[in-house]
């Protein structure tokens, strides 16, 4: 197990959306070193099979373990639903592992007992039924209604939002029968915080629209506390960002997700 507190936190997603989680982690844990991996060569994960996402996730875990990461954060709902259990086994002796689903389930089951909660996410996440299963396990009489919204991630990754067409696509999805009369909406994709404003506008701010970034950062903080893994060195903090395929569009979109410019380095998954 890599238990050195000065080791980095590894974070990965299919692309740059997981940077919303990385940003929340940076805000809450500013002294932690970080290695981010965006699997842009295989983006989007949402329409891939479970087996394909598992294979990519294992390869990414290998890269992050080689970089000496003490914890791996799966900053992607699609990969969390397809590969968390497998990765937990795979990295068991070498690093801790955190997914984006359990912190959200904890928040929902603690705060929405007896309520009707909507969820939007990728096809992979929604078809996996993982949120419904985990929420049902808590036995809190919460009704979950989920809708796959596959156009949203590519639209956001292209930087295509806050315009008339994105408003139209978002409202077409949110008007679906499945999502009527809900008391809260879960954003079950790490890309979606970028369209939160448009979603809030659709609902006139009348219901909570919840993403997992801050909950995941908090879960990570608790984990570091529990296992005495906080970095207590106070030198310069290193944050490295890898992508499996490089285009300028990806570099441009990192600023939207991470809220500052980052330099992407290309790192193949297959050597
Ligand atoms: N951001 C990811 C998620 O949370 C992946 C979206 C995709 O690649 O389709 O599901």
PDB file of C-alpha atoms and ligand atoms in Angstrom:
ATOM      1  CA  UNK A   1       0.000   0.000   0.000  1.00  0.00           C
ATOM      2  CA  UNK A   2       1.319   3.407  -0.898  1.00  0.00           C
ATOM      3  CA  UNK A   3       0.869   5.092   2.453  1.00  0.00           C
ATOM      4  CA  UNK A   4       3.179   8.051   2.153  1.00  0.00           C
ATOM      5  CA  UNK A   5       1.239  11.255   2.988  1.00  0.00           C
ATOM      6  CA  UNK A   6       3.282  13.256   0.478  1.00  0.00           C
ATOM      7  CA  UNK A   7       2.192  10.996  -2.409  1.00  0.00           C
ATOM      8  CA  UNK A   8      -0.282  12.452  -4.890  1.00  0.00           C
ATOM      9  CA  UNK A   9      -4.015  11.885  -5.190  1.00  0.00           C
ATOM     10  CA  UNK A  10      -4.866  10.225  -8.528  1.00  0.00           C
ATOM     11  CA  UNK A  11      -8.067  11.353 -10.219  1.00  0.00           C
ATOM     12  CA  UNK A  12      -9.551  10.111 -13.485  1.00  0.00           C
ATOM     13  CA  UNK A  13     -12.430  10.581 -15.874  1.00  0.00           C
ATOM     14  CA  UNK A  14     -13.235   9.831 -19.506  1.00  0.00           C
ATOM     15  CA  UNK A  15     -12.244  13.384 -20.399  1.00  0.00           C
ATOM     16  CA  UNK A  16     -12.044  16.742 -18.751  1.00  0.00           C
ATOM     17  CA  UNK A  17     -15.388  16.604 -16.848  1.00  0.00           C
ATOM     18  CA  UNK A  18     -13.711  15.042 -13.811  1.00  0.00           C
ATOM     19  CA  UNK A  19     -11.839  18.320 -13.425  1.00  0.00           C
ATOM     20  CA  UNK A  20     -15.007  19.602 -11.680  1.00  0.00           C
ATOM     21  CA  UNK A  21     -14.163  17.062  -8.962  1.00  0.00           C
ATOM     22  CA  UNK A  22     -10.424  17.853  -9.125  1.00  0.00           C
ATOM     23  CA  UNK A  23     -11.260  21.533  -8.631  1.00  0.00           C
ATOM     24  CA  UNK A  24     -13.379  20.803  -5.544  1.00  0.00           C
ATOM     25  CA  UNK A  25     -10.514  18.660  -4.182  1.00  0.00           C
ATOM     26  CA  UNK A  26      -7.998  21.433  -4.829  1.00  0.00           C
ATOM     27  CA  UNK A  27     -10.240  23.927  -2.971  1.00  0.00           C
ATOM     28  CA  UNK A  28     -10.780  21.686   0.057  1.00  0.00           C
ATOM     29  CA  UNK A  29      -7.310  20.111   0.179  1.00  0.00           C
ATOM     30  CA  UNK A  30      -4.951  22.737  -1.263  1.00  0.00           C
ATOM     31  CA  UNK A  31      -1.754  21.051  -0.040  1.00  0.00           C
ATOM     32  CA  UNK A  32      -2.365  17.733  -1.768  1.00  0.00           C
ATOM     33  CA  UNK A  33      -0.360  16.869  -4.878  1.00  0.00           C
ATOM     34  CA  UNK A  34      -2.550  15.642  -7.709  1.00  0.00           C
ATOM     35  CA  UNK A  35      -2.243  13.549 -10.874  1.00  0.00           C
ATOM     36  CA  UNK A  36      -5.239  13.819 -13.196  1.00  0.00           C
ATOM     37  CA  UNK A  37      -5.879  11.420 -16.070  1.00  0.00           C
ATOM     38  CA  UNK A  38      -8.501  12.189 -18.741  1.00  0.00           C
ATOM     39  CA  UNK A  39      -9.079   9.257 -21.076  1.00  0.00           C
ATOM     40  CA  UNK A  40      -9.853  11.514 -24.008  1.00  0.00           C
ATOM     41  CA  UNK A  41      -8.901   8.783 -26.515  1.00  0.00           C
ATOM     42  CA  UNK A  42     -11.941   6.779 -25.366  1.00  0.00           C
ATOM     43  CA  UNK A  43     -14.335   9.636 -24.590  1.00  0.00           C
ATOM     44  CA  UNK A  44     -17.301   9.348 -24.099  1.00  0.00           C
ATOM     45  CA  UNK A  45     -17.595   6.443 -21.670  1.00  0.00           C
ATOM     46  CA  UNK A  46     -21.376   6.846 -21.422  1.00  0.00           C
ATOM     47  CA  UNK A  47     -22.116   4.768 -24.503  1.00  0.00           C
ATOM     48  CA  UNK A  48     -19.368   2.138 -23.986  1.00  0.00           C
ATOM     49  CA  UNK A  49     -19.913  -1.357 -22.620  1.00  0.00           C
ATOM     50  CA  UNK A  50     -19.159  -2.189 -19.016  1.00  0.00           C
ATOM     51  CA  UNK A  51     -16.295  -4.469 -20.158  1.00  0.00           C
ATOM     52  CA  UNK A  52     -14.655  -1.717 -22.218  1.00  0.00           C
ATOM     53  CA  UNK A  53     -14.827   0.790 -19.341  1.00  0.00           C
ATOM     54  CA  UNK A  54     -13.380  -1.814 -16.981  1.00  0.00           C
ATOM     55  CA  UNK A  55     -10.446  -2.399 -19.337  1.00  0.00           C
ATOM     56  CA  UNK A  56      -9.707   1.342 -19.689  1.00  0.00           C
ATOM     57  CA  UNK A  57     -10.054   1.884 -15.923  1.00  0.00           C
ATOM     58  CA  UNK A  58      -7.538  -0.861 -15.100  1.00  0.00           C
ATOM     59  CA  UNK A  59      -5.042   0.677 -17.542  1.00  0.00           C
ATOM     60  CA  UNK A  60      -5.531   4.119 -15.999  1.00  0.00           C
ATOM     61  CA  UNK A  61      -5.131   2.678 -12.494  1.00  0.00           C
ATOM     62  CA  UNK A  62      -1.793   1.219 -13.648  1.00  0.00           C
ATOM     63  CA  UNK A  63      -0.637   4.669 -14.752  1.00  0.00           C
ATOM     64  CA  UNK A  64      -1.748   6.297 -11.482  1.00  0.00           C
ATOM     65  CA  UNK A  65      -0.156   3.563  -9.375  1.00  0.00           C
ATOM     66  CA  UNK A  66       3.109   3.996 -11.289  1.00  0.00           C
ATOM     67  CA  UNK A  67       2.952   7.694 -10.400  1.00  0.00           C
ATOM     68  CA  UNK A  68       2.790   6.581  -6.741  1.00  0.00           C
ATOM     69  CA  UNK A  69      -0.765   7.741  -5.968  1.00  0.00           C
ATOM     70  CA  UNK A  70      -1.937   7.037  -2.418  1.00  0.00           C
ATOM     71  CA  UNK A  71      -5.644   7.324  -3.303  1.00  0.00           C
ATOM     72  CA  UNK A  72      -7.435   6.957  -6.633  1.00  0.00           C
ATOM     73  CA  UNK A  73     -10.617   8.980  -7.113  1.00  0.00           C
ATOM     74  CA  UNK A  74     -12.856   7.736  -9.929  1.00  0.00           C
ATOM     75  CA  UNK A  75     -14.184  11.174 -10.938  1.00  0.00           C
ATOM     76  CA  UNK A  76     -16.661   9.698 -13.405  1.00  0.00           C
ATOM     77  CA  UNK A  77     -20.081   8.199 -12.753  1.00  0.00           C
ATOM     78  CA  UNK A  78     -19.910   5.906 -15.771  1.00  0.00           C
ATOM     79  CA  UNK A  79     -16.573   4.430 -14.614  1.00  0.00           C
ATOM     80  CA  UNK A  80     -17.711   4.352 -10.975  1.00  0.00           C
ATOM     81  CA  UNK A  81     -20.773   2.319 -11.970  1.00  0.00           C
ATOM     82  CA  UNK A  82     -18.877  -0.028 -14.311  1.00  0.00           C
ATOM     83  CA  UNK A  83     -15.501  -0.480 -12.650  1.00  0.00           C
ATOM     84  CA  UNK A  84     -15.423   0.524  -8.958  1.00  0.00           C
ATOM     85  CA  UNK A  85     -15.787  -2.987  -7.517  1.00  0.00           C
ATOM     86  CA  UNK A  86     -13.217  -4.366  -9.953  1.00  0.00           C
ATOM     87  CA  UNK A  87     -10.724  -1.542  -9.311  1.00  0.00           C
ATOM     88  CA  UNK A  88     -11.142  -1.893  -5.568  1.00  0.00           C
ATOM     89  CA  UNK A  89      -9.946  -5.478  -5.876  1.00  0.00           C
ATOM     90  CA  UNK A  90      -7.283  -4.570  -8.424  1.00  0.00           C
ATOM     91  CA  UNK A  91      -5.558  -1.770  -6.475  1.00  0.00           C
ATOM     92  CA  UNK A  92      -6.400  -3.207  -3.038  1.00  0.00           C
ATOM     93  CA  UNK A  93      -2.867  -3.598  -1.778  1.00  0.00           C
ATOM     94  CA  UNK A  94      -1.455  -0.487  -3.398  1.00  0.00           C
ATOM     95  CA  UNK A  95      -3.860   2.433  -2.987  1.00  0.00           C
ATOM     96  CA  UNK A  96      -7.189   3.494  -1.532  1.00  0.00           C
ATOM     97  CA  UNK A  97     -10.063   4.054  -3.923  1.00  0.00           C
ATOM     98  CA  UNK A  98     -13.034   6.431  -3.875  1.00  0.00           C
ATOM     99  CA  UNK A  99     -15.941   6.650  -6.313  1.00  0.00           C
ATOM    100  CA  UNK A 100     -18.367   9.505  -7.030  1.00  0.00           C
ATOM    101  CA  UNK A 101     -21.552   7.518  -6.368  1.00  0.00           C
ATOM    102  CA  UNK A 102     -21.339   6.555  -2.669  1.00  0.00           C
ATOM    103  CA  UNK A 103     -20.875  10.146  -1.371  1.00  0.00           C
ATOM    104  CA  UNK A 104     -23.943  11.244  -3.390  1.00  0.00           C
ATOM    105  CA  UNK A 105     -26.032   8.285  -2.160  1.00  0.00           C
ATOM    106  CA  UNK A 106     -25.067   9.212   1.411  1.00  0.00           C
ATOM    107  CA  UNK A 107     -26.166  12.824   0.883  1.00  0.00           C
ATOM    108  CA  UNK A 108     -29.480  11.798  -0.705  1.00  0.00           C
ATOM    109  CA  UNK A 109     -30.386   9.153   1.856  1.00  0.00           C
ATOM    110  CA  UNK A 110     -29.588  11.549   4.715  1.00  0.00           C
ATOM    111  CA  UNK A 111     -31.606  14.457   3.342  1.00  0.00           C
ATOM    112  CA  UNK A 112     -34.443  13.250   1.152  1.00  0.00           C
ATOM    113  CA  UNK A 113     -36.302  10.601   3.129  1.00  0.00           C
ATOM    114  CA  UNK A 114     -39.867  10.170   1.804  1.00  0.00           C
ATOM    115  CA  UNK A 115     -39.113  12.302  -1.272  1.00  0.00           C
ATOM    116  CA  UNK A 116     -39.124  11.815  -5.005  1.00  0.00           C
ATOM    117  CA  UNK A 117     -35.684  12.410  -6.502  1.00  0.00           C
ATOM    118  CA  UNK A 118     -34.803  12.687 -10.196  1.00  0.00           C
ATOM    119  CA  UNK A 119     -31.460  11.736 -11.731  1.00  0.00           C
ATOM    120  CA  UNK A 120     -29.820  12.504 -15.049  1.00  0.00           C
ATOM    121  CA  UNK A 121     -26.664  10.770 -16.273  1.00  0.00           C
ATOM    122  CA  UNK A 122     -25.074   8.836 -19.107  1.00  0.00           C
ATOM    123  CA  UNK A 123     -26.635   5.687 -20.583  1.00  0.00           C
ATOM    124  CA  UNK A 124     -23.982   3.559 -18.842  1.00  0.00           C
ATOM    125  CA  UNK A 125     -24.740   5.050 -15.417  1.00  0.00           C
ATOM    126  CA  UNK A 126     -28.530   4.967 -15.779  1.00  0.00           C
ATOM    127  CA  UNK A 127     -28.652   1.463 -17.289  1.00  0.00           C
ATOM    128  CA  UNK A 128     -26.446   0.127 -14.498  1.00  0.00           C
ATOM    129  CA  UNK A 129     -29.238   0.938 -11.995  1.00  0.00           C
ATOM    130  CA  UNK A 130     -26.546   1.465  -9.385  1.00  0.00           C
ATOM    131  CA  UNK A 131     -28.021   4.596  -7.771  1.00  0.00           C
ATOM    132  CA  UNK A 132     -31.443   2.939  -7.499  1.00  0.00           C
ATOM    133  CA  UNK A 133     -29.900  -0.152  -5.862  1.00  0.00           C
ATOM    134  CA  UNK A 134     -27.759   1.770  -3.389  1.00  0.00           C
ATOM    135  CA  UNK A 135     -30.581   4.163  -2.466  1.00  0.00           C
ATOM    136  CA  UNK A 136     -33.002   1.212  -2.027  1.00  0.00           C
ATOM    137  CA  UNK A 137     -30.458  -0.480   0.263  1.00  0.00           C
ATOM    138  CA  UNK A 138     -30.742   2.481   2.662  1.00  0.00           C
ATOM    139  CA  UNK A 139     -34.523   1.769   3.066  1.00  0.00           C
ATOM    140  CA  UNK A 140     -35.488   5.432   3.337  1.00  0.00           C
ATOM    141  CA  UNK A 141     -38.592   5.378   1.137  1.00  0.00           C
ATOM    142  CA  UNK A 142     -36.982   7.505  -1.553  1.00  0.00           C
ATOM    143  CA  UNK A 143     -38.405   7.217  -5.072  1.00  0.00           C
ATOM    144  CA  UNK A 144     -35.700   7.608  -7.700  1.00  0.00           C
ATOM    145  CA  UNK A 145     -36.586   8.407 -11.316  1.00  0.00           C
ATOM    146  CA  UNK A 146     -33.634   8.274 -13.677  1.00  0.00           C
ATOM    147  CA  UNK A 147     -33.252   9.533 -17.220  1.00  0.00           C
ATOM    148  CA  UNK A 148     -30.305   8.946 -19.568  1.00  0.00           C
ATOM    149  CA  UNK A 149     -29.339  12.235 -21.205  1.00  0.00           C
ATOM    150  CA  UNK A 150     -26.635  11.182 -23.706  1.00  0.00           C
ATOM    151  CA  UNK A 151     -26.482  14.427 -25.685  1.00  0.00           C
ATOM    152  CA  UNK A 152     -25.379  16.482 -22.702  1.00  0.00           C
ATOM    153  CA  UNK A 153     -21.791  15.288 -22.172  1.00  0.00           C
ATOM    154  CA  UNK A 154     -20.545  15.745 -25.767  1.00  0.00           C
ATOM    155  CA  UNK A 155     -22.337  19.100 -25.877  1.00  0.00           C
ATOM    156  CA  UNK A 156     -20.617  20.271 -22.689  1.00  0.00           C
ATOM    157  CA  UNK A 157     -17.173  18.868 -23.574  1.00  0.00           C
ATOM    158  CA  UNK A 158     -17.398  20.916 -26.790  1.00  0.00           C
ATOM    159  CA  UNK A 159     -17.975  24.025 -24.665  1.00  0.00           C
ATOM    160  CA  UNK A 160     -21.449  24.233 -26.188  1.00  0.00           C
ATOM    161  CA  UNK A 161     -23.747  25.565 -23.464  1.00  0.00           C
ATOM    162  CA  UNK A 162     -25.464  28.714 -22.219  1.00  0.00           C
ATOM    163  CA  UNK A 163     -27.001  29.245 -25.621  1.00  0.00           C
ATOM    164  CA  UNK A 164     -30.402  28.797 -27.220  1.00  0.00           C
ATOM    165  CA  UNK A 165     -29.712  25.301 -28.531  1.00  0.00           C
ATOM    166  CA  UNK A 166     -28.343  23.991 -25.225  1.00  0.00           C
ATOM    167  CA  UNK A 167     -31.388  25.526 -23.431  1.00  0.00           C
ATOM    168  CA  UNK A 168     -33.619  23.649 -25.871  1.00  0.00           C
ATOM    169  CA  UNK A 169     -31.818  20.290 -25.463  1.00  0.00           C
ATOM    170  CA  UNK A 170     -31.763  20.616 -21.658  1.00  0.00           C
ATOM    171  CA  UNK A 171     -35.418  21.539 -21.430  1.00  0.00           C
ATOM    172  CA  UNK A 172     -36.477  18.713 -23.799  1.00  0.00           C
ATOM    173  CA  UNK A 173     -34.830  16.263 -21.420  1.00  0.00           C
ATOM    174  CA  UNK A 174     -36.133  17.862 -18.232  1.00  0.00           C
ATOM    175  CA  UNK A 175     -39.690  17.938 -19.605  1.00  0.00           C
ATOM    176  CA  UNK A 176     -39.717  14.130 -19.934  1.00  0.00           C
ATOM    177  CA  UNK A 177     -42.509  12.382 -18.025  1.00  0.00           C
ATOM    178  CA  UNK A 178     -39.979  10.495 -15.837  1.00  0.00           C
ATOM    179  CA  UNK A 179     -38.697  13.700 -14.290  1.00  0.00           C
ATOM    180  CA  UNK A 180     -42.015  15.301 -13.367  1.00  0.00           C
ATOM    181  CA  UNK A 181     -42.914  16.235  -9.760  1.00  0.00           C
ATOM    182  CA  UNK A 182     -39.453  15.669  -8.329  1.00  0.00           C
ATOM    183  CA  UNK A 183     -38.218  17.254  -5.094  1.00  0.00           C
ATOM    184  CA  UNK A 184     -34.533  17.316  -6.123  1.00  0.00           C
ATOM    185  CA  UNK A 185     -32.371  16.471  -9.142  1.00  0.00           C
ATOM    186  CA  UNK A 186     -29.087  14.533  -8.991  1.00  0.00           C
ATOM    187  CA  UNK A 187     -26.480  15.456 -11.600  1.00  0.00           C
ATOM    188  CA  UNK A 188     -25.022  11.956 -12.004  1.00  0.00           C
ATOM    189  CA  UNK A 189     -22.294  12.967 -14.426  1.00  0.00           C
ATOM    190  CA  UNK A 190     -19.241  14.996 -13.532  1.00  0.00           C
ATOM    191  CA  UNK A 191     -19.660  17.120 -16.657  1.00  0.00           C
ATOM    192  CA  UNK A 192     -23.067  18.452 -15.634  1.00  0.00           C
ATOM    193  CA  UNK A 193     -22.067  21.067 -13.007  1.00  0.00           C
ATOM    194  CA  UNK A 194     -21.247  23.253 -16.001  1.00  0.00           C
ATOM    195  CA  UNK A 195     -24.925  23.395 -17.000  1.00  0.00           C
ATOM    196  CA  UNK A 196     -26.266  23.750 -13.473  1.00  0.00           C
ATOM    197  CA  UNK A 197     -27.212  27.389 -14.150  1.00  0.00           C
ATOM    198  CA  UNK A 198     -29.367  26.387 -17.113  1.00  0.00           C
ATOM    199  CA  UNK A 199     -30.969  23.552 -15.127  1.00  0.00           C
ATOM    200  CA  UNK A 200     -31.692  25.882 -12.192  1.00  0.00           C
ATOM    201  CA  UNK A 201     -33.220  28.308 -14.655  1.00  0.00           C
ATOM    202  CA  UNK A 202     -35.501  25.550 -16.005  1.00  0.00           C
ATOM    203  CA  UNK A 203     -36.769  24.860 -12.472  1.00  0.00           C
ATOM    204  CA  UNK A 204     -36.833  28.564 -11.481  1.00  0.00           C
ATOM    205  CA  UNK A 205     -34.526  27.570  -8.602  1.00  0.00           C
ATOM    206  CA  UNK A 206     -37.466  25.740  -7.013  1.00  0.00           C
ATOM    207  CA  UNK A 207     -35.674  22.426  -6.304  1.00  0.00           C
ATOM    208  CA  UNK A 208     -32.112  21.548  -5.256  1.00  0.00           C
ATOM    209  CA  UNK A 209     -29.895  20.487  -8.163  1.00  0.00           C
ATOM    210  CA  UNK A 210     -27.096  18.445  -6.641  1.00  0.00           C
ATOM    211  CA  UNK A 211     -23.710  17.392  -8.000  1.00  0.00           C
ATOM    212  CA  UNK A 212     -21.146  15.218  -6.273  1.00  0.00           C
ATOM    213  CA  UNK A 213     -17.939  17.299  -6.570  1.00  0.00           C
ATOM    214  CA  UNK A 214     -17.976  18.752  -3.064  1.00  0.00           C
ATOM    215  CA  UNK A 215     -19.300  15.570  -1.455  1.00  0.00           C
ATOM    216  CA  UNK A 216     -16.501  13.583  -3.079  1.00  0.00           C
ATOM    217  CA  UNK A 217     -13.892  16.095  -1.872  1.00  0.00           C
ATOM    218  CA  UNK A 218     -15.341  15.773   1.652  1.00  0.00           C
ATOM    219  CA  UNK A 219     -15.338  11.971   1.463  1.00  0.00           C
ATOM    220  CA  UNK A 220     -11.705  12.114   0.365  1.00  0.00           C
ATOM    221  CA  UNK A 221     -10.846  14.440   3.260  1.00  0.00           C
ATOM    222  CA  UNK A 222     -12.480  12.045   5.752  1.00  0.00           C
ATOM    223  CA  UNK A 223     -10.581   9.171   4.172  1.00  0.00           C
ATOM    224  CA  UNK A 224      -7.225  10.967   4.422  1.00  0.00           C
ATOM    225  CA  UNK A 225      -8.014  11.803   8.049  1.00  0.00           C
ATOM    226  CA  UNK A 226      -9.002   8.243   8.888  1.00  0.00           C
ATOM    227  CA  UNK A 227      -5.844   6.733   7.411  1.00  0.00           C
ATOM    228  CA  UNK A 228      -3.446   9.547   8.466  1.00  0.00           C
ATOM    229  CA  UNK A 229      -2.689  10.348   4.852  1.00  0.00           C
ATOM    230  CA  UNK A 230      -2.798  14.183   4.874  1.00  0.00           C
ATOM    231  CA  UNK A 231       0.162  15.793   3.191  1.00  0.00           C
ATOM    232  CA  UNK A 232       1.757  17.849   5.925  1.00  0.00           C
ATOM    233  CA  UNK A 233       4.656  19.123   3.819  1.00  0.00           C
ATOM    234  CA  UNK A 234       4.225  22.786   2.909  1.00  0.00           C
ATOM    235  CA  UNK A 235       6.404  23.081  -0.215  1.00  0.00           C
ATOM    236  CA  UNK A 236       5.117  23.852  -3.723  1.00  0.00           C
ATOM    237  CA  UNK A 237       2.157  21.687  -4.728  1.00  0.00           C
ATOM    238  CA  UNK A 238       2.452  19.638  -7.907  1.00  0.00           C
ATOM    239  CA  UNK A 239      -0.561  19.096 -10.121  1.00  0.00           C
ATOM    240  CA  UNK A 240      -0.055  17.116 -13.315  1.00  0.00           C
ATOM    241  CA  UNK A 241      -2.699  16.584 -15.976  1.00  0.00           C
ATOM    242  CA  UNK A 242      -2.498  13.743 -18.484  1.00  0.00           C
ATOM    243  CA  UNK A 243      -4.763  12.908 -21.392  1.00  0.00           C
ATOM    244  CA  UNK A 244      -4.647   9.773 -23.523  1.00  0.00           C
ATOM    245  CA  UNK A 245      -5.197  11.810 -26.692  1.00  0.00           C
ATOM    246  CA  UNK A 246      -4.400  15.466 -27.128  1.00  0.00           C
ATOM    247  CA  UNK A 247      -6.323  18.097 -29.026  1.00  0.00           C
ATOM    248  CA  UNK A 248      -6.385  21.844 -28.504  1.00  0.00           C
ATOM    249  CA  UNK A 249     -10.124  21.590 -27.883  1.00  0.00           C
ATOM    250  CA  UNK A 250      -9.426  19.495 -24.781  1.00  0.00           C
ATOM    251  CA  UNK A 251      -6.857  21.982 -23.564  1.00  0.00           C
ATOM    252  CA  UNK A 252      -9.347  24.819 -24.110  1.00  0.00           C
ATOM    253  CA  UNK A 253     -12.113  23.026 -22.208  1.00  0.00           C
ATOM    254  CA  UNK A 254      -9.924  22.376 -19.163  1.00  0.00           C
ATOM    255  CA  UNK A 255     -10.266  26.020 -18.169  1.00  0.00           C
ATOM    256  CA  UNK A 256     -14.065  25.651 -18.091  1.00  0.00           C
ATOM    257  CA  UNK A 257     -13.882  22.609 -15.839  1.00  0.00           C
ATOM    258  CA  UNK A 258     -10.910  23.459 -13.617  1.00  0.00           C
ATOM    259  CA  UNK A 259     -11.506  27.214 -13.623  1.00  0.00           C
ATOM    260  CA  UNK A 260      -7.881  27.925 -14.429  1.00  0.00           C
ATOM    261  CA  UNK A 261      -5.540  27.134 -17.270  1.00  0.00           C
ATOM    262  CA  UNK A 262      -3.787  23.780 -17.038  1.00  0.00           C
ATOM    263  CA  UNK A 263      -1.161  22.254 -19.253  1.00  0.00           C
ATOM    264  CA  UNK A 264      -2.206  18.852 -20.609  1.00  0.00           C
ATOM    265  CA  UNK A 265       0.443  16.216 -21.283  1.00  0.00           C
ATOM    266  CA  UNK A 266      -0.224  13.293 -23.577  1.00  0.00           C
ATOM    267  CA  UNK A 267       0.201   9.866 -21.970  1.00  0.00           C
ATOM    268  CA  UNK A 268      -0.692   6.722 -23.891  1.00  0.00           C
ATOM    269  CA  UNK A 269      -2.617   4.021 -22.044  1.00  0.00           C
ATOM    270  CA  UNK A 270      -1.109   1.220 -24.063  1.00  0.00           C
ATOM    271  CA  UNK A 271       2.565   1.078 -23.150  1.00  0.00           C
TER     272      UNK A 271
HETATM  273  N1  LIG B   1     -18.067  12.537 -16.741  1.00  0.00           N
HETATM  274  C1  LIG B   1     -18.439  11.204 -16.905  1.00  0.00           C
HETATM  275  C2  LIG B   1     -19.525  10.729 -15.979  1.00  0.00           C
HETATM  276  O1  LIG B   1     -19.580  11.195 -14.904  1.00  0.00           O
HETATM  277  C3  LIG B   1     -18.384  10.599 -18.249  1.00  0.00           C
HETATM  278  C4  LIG B   1     -19.225  11.058 -19.329  1.00  0.00           C
HETATM  279  C5  LIG B   1     -18.917  10.283 -20.591  1.00  0.00           C
HETATM  280  O2  LIG B   1     -17.740  10.083 -20.880  1.00  0.00           O
HETATM  281  O3  LIG B   1     -19.852   9.854 -21.280  1.00  0.00           O
HETATM  282  O4  LIG B   1     -20.294   9.870 -16.248  1.00  0.00           O
END
